[in-house]
mmCIF file of C-alpha atoms in Angstrom:
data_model
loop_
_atom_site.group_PDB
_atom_site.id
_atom_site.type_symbol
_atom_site.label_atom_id
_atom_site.label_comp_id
_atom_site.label_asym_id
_atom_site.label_seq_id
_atom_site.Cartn_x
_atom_site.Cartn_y
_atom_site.Cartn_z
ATOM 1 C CA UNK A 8 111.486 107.264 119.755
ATOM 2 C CA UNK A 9 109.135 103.953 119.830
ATOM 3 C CA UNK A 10 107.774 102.855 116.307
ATOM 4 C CA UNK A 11 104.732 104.765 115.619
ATOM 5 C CA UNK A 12 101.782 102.429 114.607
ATOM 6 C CA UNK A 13 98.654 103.913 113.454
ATOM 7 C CA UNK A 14 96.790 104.714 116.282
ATOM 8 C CA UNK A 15 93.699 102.861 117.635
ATOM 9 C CA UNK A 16 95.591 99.569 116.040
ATOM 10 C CA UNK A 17 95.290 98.038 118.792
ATOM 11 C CA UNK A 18 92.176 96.395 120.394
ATOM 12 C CA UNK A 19 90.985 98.989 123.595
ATOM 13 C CA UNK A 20 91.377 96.434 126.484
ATOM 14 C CA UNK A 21 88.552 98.387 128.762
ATOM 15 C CA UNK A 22 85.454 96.635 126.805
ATOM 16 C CA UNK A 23 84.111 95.776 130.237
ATOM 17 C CA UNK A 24 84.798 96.765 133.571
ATOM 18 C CA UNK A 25 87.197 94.524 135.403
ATOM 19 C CA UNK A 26 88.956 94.485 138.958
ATOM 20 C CA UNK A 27 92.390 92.634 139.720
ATOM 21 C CA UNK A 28 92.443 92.146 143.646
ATOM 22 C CA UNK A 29 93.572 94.978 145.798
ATOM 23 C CA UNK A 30 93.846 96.998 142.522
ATOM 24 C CA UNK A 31 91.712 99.950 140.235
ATOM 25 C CA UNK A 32 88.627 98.945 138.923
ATOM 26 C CA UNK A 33 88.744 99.321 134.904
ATOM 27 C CA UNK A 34 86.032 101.167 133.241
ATOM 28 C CA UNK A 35 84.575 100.897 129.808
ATOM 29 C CA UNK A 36 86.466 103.823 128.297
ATOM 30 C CA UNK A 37 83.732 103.309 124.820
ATOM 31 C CA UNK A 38 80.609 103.610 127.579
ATOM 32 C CA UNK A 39 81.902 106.715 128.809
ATOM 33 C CA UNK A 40 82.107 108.928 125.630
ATOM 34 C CA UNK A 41 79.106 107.424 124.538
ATOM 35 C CA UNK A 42 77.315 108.120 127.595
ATOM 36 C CA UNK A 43 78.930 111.846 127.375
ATOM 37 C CA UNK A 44 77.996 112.214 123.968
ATOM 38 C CA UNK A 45 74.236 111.452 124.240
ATOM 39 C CA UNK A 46 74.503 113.904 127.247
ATOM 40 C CA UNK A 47 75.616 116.627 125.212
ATOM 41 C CA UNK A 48 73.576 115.833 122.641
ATOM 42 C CA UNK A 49 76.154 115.164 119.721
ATOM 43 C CA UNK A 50 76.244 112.972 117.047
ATOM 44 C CA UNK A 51 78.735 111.136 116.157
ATOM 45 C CA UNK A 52 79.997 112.692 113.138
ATOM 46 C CA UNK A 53 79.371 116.176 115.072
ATOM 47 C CA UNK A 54 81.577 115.159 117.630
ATOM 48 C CA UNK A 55 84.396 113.613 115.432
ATOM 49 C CA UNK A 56 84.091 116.766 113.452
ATOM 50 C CA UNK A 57 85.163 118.827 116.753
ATOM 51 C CA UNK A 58 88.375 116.970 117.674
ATOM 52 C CA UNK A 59 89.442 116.447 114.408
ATOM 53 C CA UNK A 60 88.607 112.524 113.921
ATOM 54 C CA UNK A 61 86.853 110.578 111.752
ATOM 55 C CA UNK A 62 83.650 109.363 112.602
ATOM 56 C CA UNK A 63 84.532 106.002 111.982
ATOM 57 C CA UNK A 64 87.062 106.629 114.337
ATOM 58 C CA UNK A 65 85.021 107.563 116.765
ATOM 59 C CA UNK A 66 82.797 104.898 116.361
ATOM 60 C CA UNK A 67 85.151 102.436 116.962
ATOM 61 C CA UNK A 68 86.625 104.073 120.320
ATOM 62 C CA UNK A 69 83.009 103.879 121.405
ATOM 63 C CA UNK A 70 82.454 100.492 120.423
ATOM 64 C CA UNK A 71 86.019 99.561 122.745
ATOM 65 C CA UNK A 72 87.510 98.622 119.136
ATOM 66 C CA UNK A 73 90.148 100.954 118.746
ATOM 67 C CA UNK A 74 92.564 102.067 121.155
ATOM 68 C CA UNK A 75 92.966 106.056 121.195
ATOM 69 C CA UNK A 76 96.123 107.683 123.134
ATOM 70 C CA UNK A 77 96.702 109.898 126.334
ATOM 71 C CA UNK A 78 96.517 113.011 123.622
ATOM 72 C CA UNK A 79 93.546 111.751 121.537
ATOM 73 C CA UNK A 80 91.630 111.040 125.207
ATOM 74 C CA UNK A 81 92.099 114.880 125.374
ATOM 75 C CA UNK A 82 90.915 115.870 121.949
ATOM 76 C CA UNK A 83 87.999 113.666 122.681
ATOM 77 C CA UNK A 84 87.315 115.656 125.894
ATOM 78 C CA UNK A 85 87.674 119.173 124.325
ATOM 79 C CA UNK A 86 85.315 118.157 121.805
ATOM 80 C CA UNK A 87 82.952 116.911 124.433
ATOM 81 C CA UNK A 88 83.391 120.401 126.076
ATOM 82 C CA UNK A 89 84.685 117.885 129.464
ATOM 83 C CA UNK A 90 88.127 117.196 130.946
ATOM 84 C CA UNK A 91 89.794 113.849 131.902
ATOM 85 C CA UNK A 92 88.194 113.183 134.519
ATOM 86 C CA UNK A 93 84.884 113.439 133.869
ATOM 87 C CA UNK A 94 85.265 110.490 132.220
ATOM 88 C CA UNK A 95 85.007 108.644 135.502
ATOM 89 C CA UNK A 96 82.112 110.597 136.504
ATOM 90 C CA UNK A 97 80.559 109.217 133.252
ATOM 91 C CA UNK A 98 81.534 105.413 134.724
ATOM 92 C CA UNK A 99 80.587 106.306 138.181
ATOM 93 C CA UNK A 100 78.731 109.086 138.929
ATOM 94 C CA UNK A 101 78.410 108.689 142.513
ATOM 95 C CA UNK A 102 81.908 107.843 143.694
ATOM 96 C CA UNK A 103 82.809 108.261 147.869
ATOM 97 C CA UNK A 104 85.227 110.975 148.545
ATOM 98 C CA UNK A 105 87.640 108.964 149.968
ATOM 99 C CA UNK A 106 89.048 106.963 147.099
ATOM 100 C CA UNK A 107 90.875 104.082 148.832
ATOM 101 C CA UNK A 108 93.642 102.347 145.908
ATOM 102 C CA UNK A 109 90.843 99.328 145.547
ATOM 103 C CA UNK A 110 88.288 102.135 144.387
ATOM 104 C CA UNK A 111 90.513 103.977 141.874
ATOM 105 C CA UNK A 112 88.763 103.730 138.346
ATOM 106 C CA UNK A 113 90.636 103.239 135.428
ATOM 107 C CA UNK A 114 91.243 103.629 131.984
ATOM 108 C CA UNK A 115 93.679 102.199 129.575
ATOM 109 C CA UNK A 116 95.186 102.966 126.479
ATOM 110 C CA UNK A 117 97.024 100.466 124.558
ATOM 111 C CA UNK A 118 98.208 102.003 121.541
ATOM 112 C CA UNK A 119 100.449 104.731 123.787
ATOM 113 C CA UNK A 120 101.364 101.700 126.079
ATOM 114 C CA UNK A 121 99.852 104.277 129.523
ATOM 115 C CA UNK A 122 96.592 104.354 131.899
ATOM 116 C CA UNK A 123 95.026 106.880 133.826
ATOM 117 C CA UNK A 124 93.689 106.265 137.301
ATOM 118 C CA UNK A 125 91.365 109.062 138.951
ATOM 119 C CA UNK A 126 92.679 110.255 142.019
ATOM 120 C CA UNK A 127 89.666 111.971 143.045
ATOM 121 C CA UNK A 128 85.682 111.788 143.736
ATOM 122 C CA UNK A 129 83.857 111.691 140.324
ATOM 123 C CA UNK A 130 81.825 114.979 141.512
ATOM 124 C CA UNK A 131 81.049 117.993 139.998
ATOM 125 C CA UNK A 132 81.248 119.933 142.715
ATOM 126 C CA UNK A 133 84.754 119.554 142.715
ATOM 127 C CA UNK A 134 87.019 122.595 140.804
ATOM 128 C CA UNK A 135 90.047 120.069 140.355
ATOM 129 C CA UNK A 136 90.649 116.760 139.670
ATOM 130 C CA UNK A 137 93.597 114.490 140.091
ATOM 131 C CA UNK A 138 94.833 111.891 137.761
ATOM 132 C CA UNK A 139 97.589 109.199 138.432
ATOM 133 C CA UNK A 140 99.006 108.803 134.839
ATOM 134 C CA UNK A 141 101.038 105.445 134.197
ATOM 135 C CA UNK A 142 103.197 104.979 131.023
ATOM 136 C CA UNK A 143 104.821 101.991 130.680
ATOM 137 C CA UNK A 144 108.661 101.555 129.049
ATOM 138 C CA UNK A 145 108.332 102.674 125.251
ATOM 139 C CA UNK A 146 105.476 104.509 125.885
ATOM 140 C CA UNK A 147 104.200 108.183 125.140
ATOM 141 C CA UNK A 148 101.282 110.274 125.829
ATOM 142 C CA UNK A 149 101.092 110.895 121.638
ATOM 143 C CA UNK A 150 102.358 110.872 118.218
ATOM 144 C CA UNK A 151 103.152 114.404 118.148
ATOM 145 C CA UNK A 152 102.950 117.494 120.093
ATOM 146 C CA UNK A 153 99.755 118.269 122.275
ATOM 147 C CA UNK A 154 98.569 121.685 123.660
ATOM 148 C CA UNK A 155 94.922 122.012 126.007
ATOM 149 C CA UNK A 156 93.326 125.024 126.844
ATOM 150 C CA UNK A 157 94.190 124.547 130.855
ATOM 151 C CA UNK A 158 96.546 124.786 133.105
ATOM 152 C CA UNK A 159 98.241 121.393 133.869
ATOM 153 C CA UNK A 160 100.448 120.681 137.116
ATOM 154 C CA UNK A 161 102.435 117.401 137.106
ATOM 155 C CA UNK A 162 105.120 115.834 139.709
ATOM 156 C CA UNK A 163 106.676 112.412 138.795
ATOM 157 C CA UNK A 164 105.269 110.324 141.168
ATOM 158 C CA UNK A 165 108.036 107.279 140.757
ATOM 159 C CA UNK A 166 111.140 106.396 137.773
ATOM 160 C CA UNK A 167 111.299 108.993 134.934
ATOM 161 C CA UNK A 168 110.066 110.571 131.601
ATOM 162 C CA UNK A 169 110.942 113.071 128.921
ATOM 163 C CA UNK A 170 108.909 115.579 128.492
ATOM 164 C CA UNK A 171 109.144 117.758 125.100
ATOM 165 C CA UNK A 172 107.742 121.656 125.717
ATOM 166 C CA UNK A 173 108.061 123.257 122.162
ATOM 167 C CA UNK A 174 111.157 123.009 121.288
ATOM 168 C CA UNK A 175 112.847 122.158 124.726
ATOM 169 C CA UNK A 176 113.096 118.587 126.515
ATOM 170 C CA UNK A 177 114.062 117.803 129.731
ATOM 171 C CA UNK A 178 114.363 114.800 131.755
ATOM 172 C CA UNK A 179 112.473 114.933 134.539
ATOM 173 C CA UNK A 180 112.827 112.301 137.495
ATOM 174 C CA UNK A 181 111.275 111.030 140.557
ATOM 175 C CA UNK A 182 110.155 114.084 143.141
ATOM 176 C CA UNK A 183 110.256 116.907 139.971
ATOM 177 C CA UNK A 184 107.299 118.791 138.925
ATOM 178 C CA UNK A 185 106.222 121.036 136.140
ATOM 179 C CA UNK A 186 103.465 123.529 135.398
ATOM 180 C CA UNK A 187 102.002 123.530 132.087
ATOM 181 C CA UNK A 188 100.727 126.858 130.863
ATOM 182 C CA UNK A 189 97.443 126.472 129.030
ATOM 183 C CA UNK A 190 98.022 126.448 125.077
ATOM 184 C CA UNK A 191 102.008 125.241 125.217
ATOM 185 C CA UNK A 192 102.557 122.053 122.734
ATOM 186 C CA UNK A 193 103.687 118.861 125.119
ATOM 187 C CA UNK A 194 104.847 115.681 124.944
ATOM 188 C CA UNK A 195 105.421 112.496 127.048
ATOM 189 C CA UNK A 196 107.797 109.625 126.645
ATOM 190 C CA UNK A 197 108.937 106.834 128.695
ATOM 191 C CA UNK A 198 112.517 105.461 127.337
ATOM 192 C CA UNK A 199 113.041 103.737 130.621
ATOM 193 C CA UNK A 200 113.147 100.154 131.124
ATOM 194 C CA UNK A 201 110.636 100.668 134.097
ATOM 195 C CA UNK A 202 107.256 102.512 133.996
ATOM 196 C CA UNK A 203 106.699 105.817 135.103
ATOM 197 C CA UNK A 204 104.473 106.747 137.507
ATOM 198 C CA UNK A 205 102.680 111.087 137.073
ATOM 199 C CA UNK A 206 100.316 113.108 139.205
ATOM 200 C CA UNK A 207 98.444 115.363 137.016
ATOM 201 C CA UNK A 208 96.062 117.674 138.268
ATOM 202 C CA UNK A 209 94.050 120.227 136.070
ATOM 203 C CA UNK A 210 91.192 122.504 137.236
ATOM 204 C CA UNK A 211 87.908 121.204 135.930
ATOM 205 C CA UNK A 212 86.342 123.184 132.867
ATOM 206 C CA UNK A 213 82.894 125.029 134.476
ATOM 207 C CA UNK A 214 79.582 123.953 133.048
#
């Protein structure tokens, strides 16, 4: 198990959007939920009152201060009535449908050591949406066990994690995939020396 450190203890490193050459394009993880949030028309204490955060809390993920995991990013979402992925519509609204690896936006999470790259156009028209999930060694997608009220269909992608379904965990390697059922308590880890590499798709939640 890695040391557990209170989360958002680390500084969010997607402040700004940033581009390494031939790479994703980072996105301001803060911007998005704000931008989400004034959609939605939620305050800030309203929203940290539906996924079970403090407002503070939330405040901070906003302002790119704190750093909230793979888990937390889904709590966040639920209480935005959203999924993943429509985080990057937040960030880019109007993204081509070809995503070529130079167009991929991203966002990072520090505190559970993992990223998440959209696979997919940020459009609503869409009924799925594809993530590429990176965790690197010694990382995890949470604290603790995590259930969401959708279906979830992973294959490793590249190297391997341990996943923990209730009460069962498996090791699951390169070329092995898994369906989720909606409401079943998960949990990623990464114990490898090398990071692991997941292709998540979930169907998008109907406005």
């Amino acid at each position: 198990m890695p040391k557990q450190k209170k989360e958002g203890s680390r500084r969010a490193s997607a402040g700004r959007a940033s581009h390494k050459e031939g790479g994703p394009i980072e996105q301001s993880l803060g911007a998005a939920i704000r931008r989400l949030r004034d959609t939605h028309r939620l305050s800030v204490r309203t929203l940290a009152s539906k996924c079970g955060f403090s407002a503070s809390f939330i405040s901070q993920v906003e302002l790119n201060q704190a750093s909230p995991s793979l888990s937390s990013l889904e709590r966040i979402a639920a209480g935005l009535g959203v999924t993943l992925g429509e985080f990057f519509q937040a960030a880019e609204p109007h993204a081509p449908a070809v995503i070529k690896a130079s167009q991929r936006l991203m966002l990072q999470s520090g505190w559970s050591r993992s990223q998440i790259e959209s696979l997919g156009p940020a459009s609503t028209g869409s009924r799925l949406e594809a993530l590429l999930i990176t965790i690197r060694p010694e990382g995890f997608s949470g604290g603790r066990l995590h259930s969401r009220e959708i279906e979830l269909f992973a294959i490793v992608f590249s190297g391997e994690v341990w996943l923990q379904l209730d009460e069962k965990t498996s090791l699951l390697r390169r070329g092995d995939a898994i369906t989720i059922p909606a409401g079943t308590p998960h949990r990623w880890e990464n114990k490898a020396r090398k990071a692991v590499q997941l292709v998540m798709v979930i169907p998008r939640m109907a406005h």
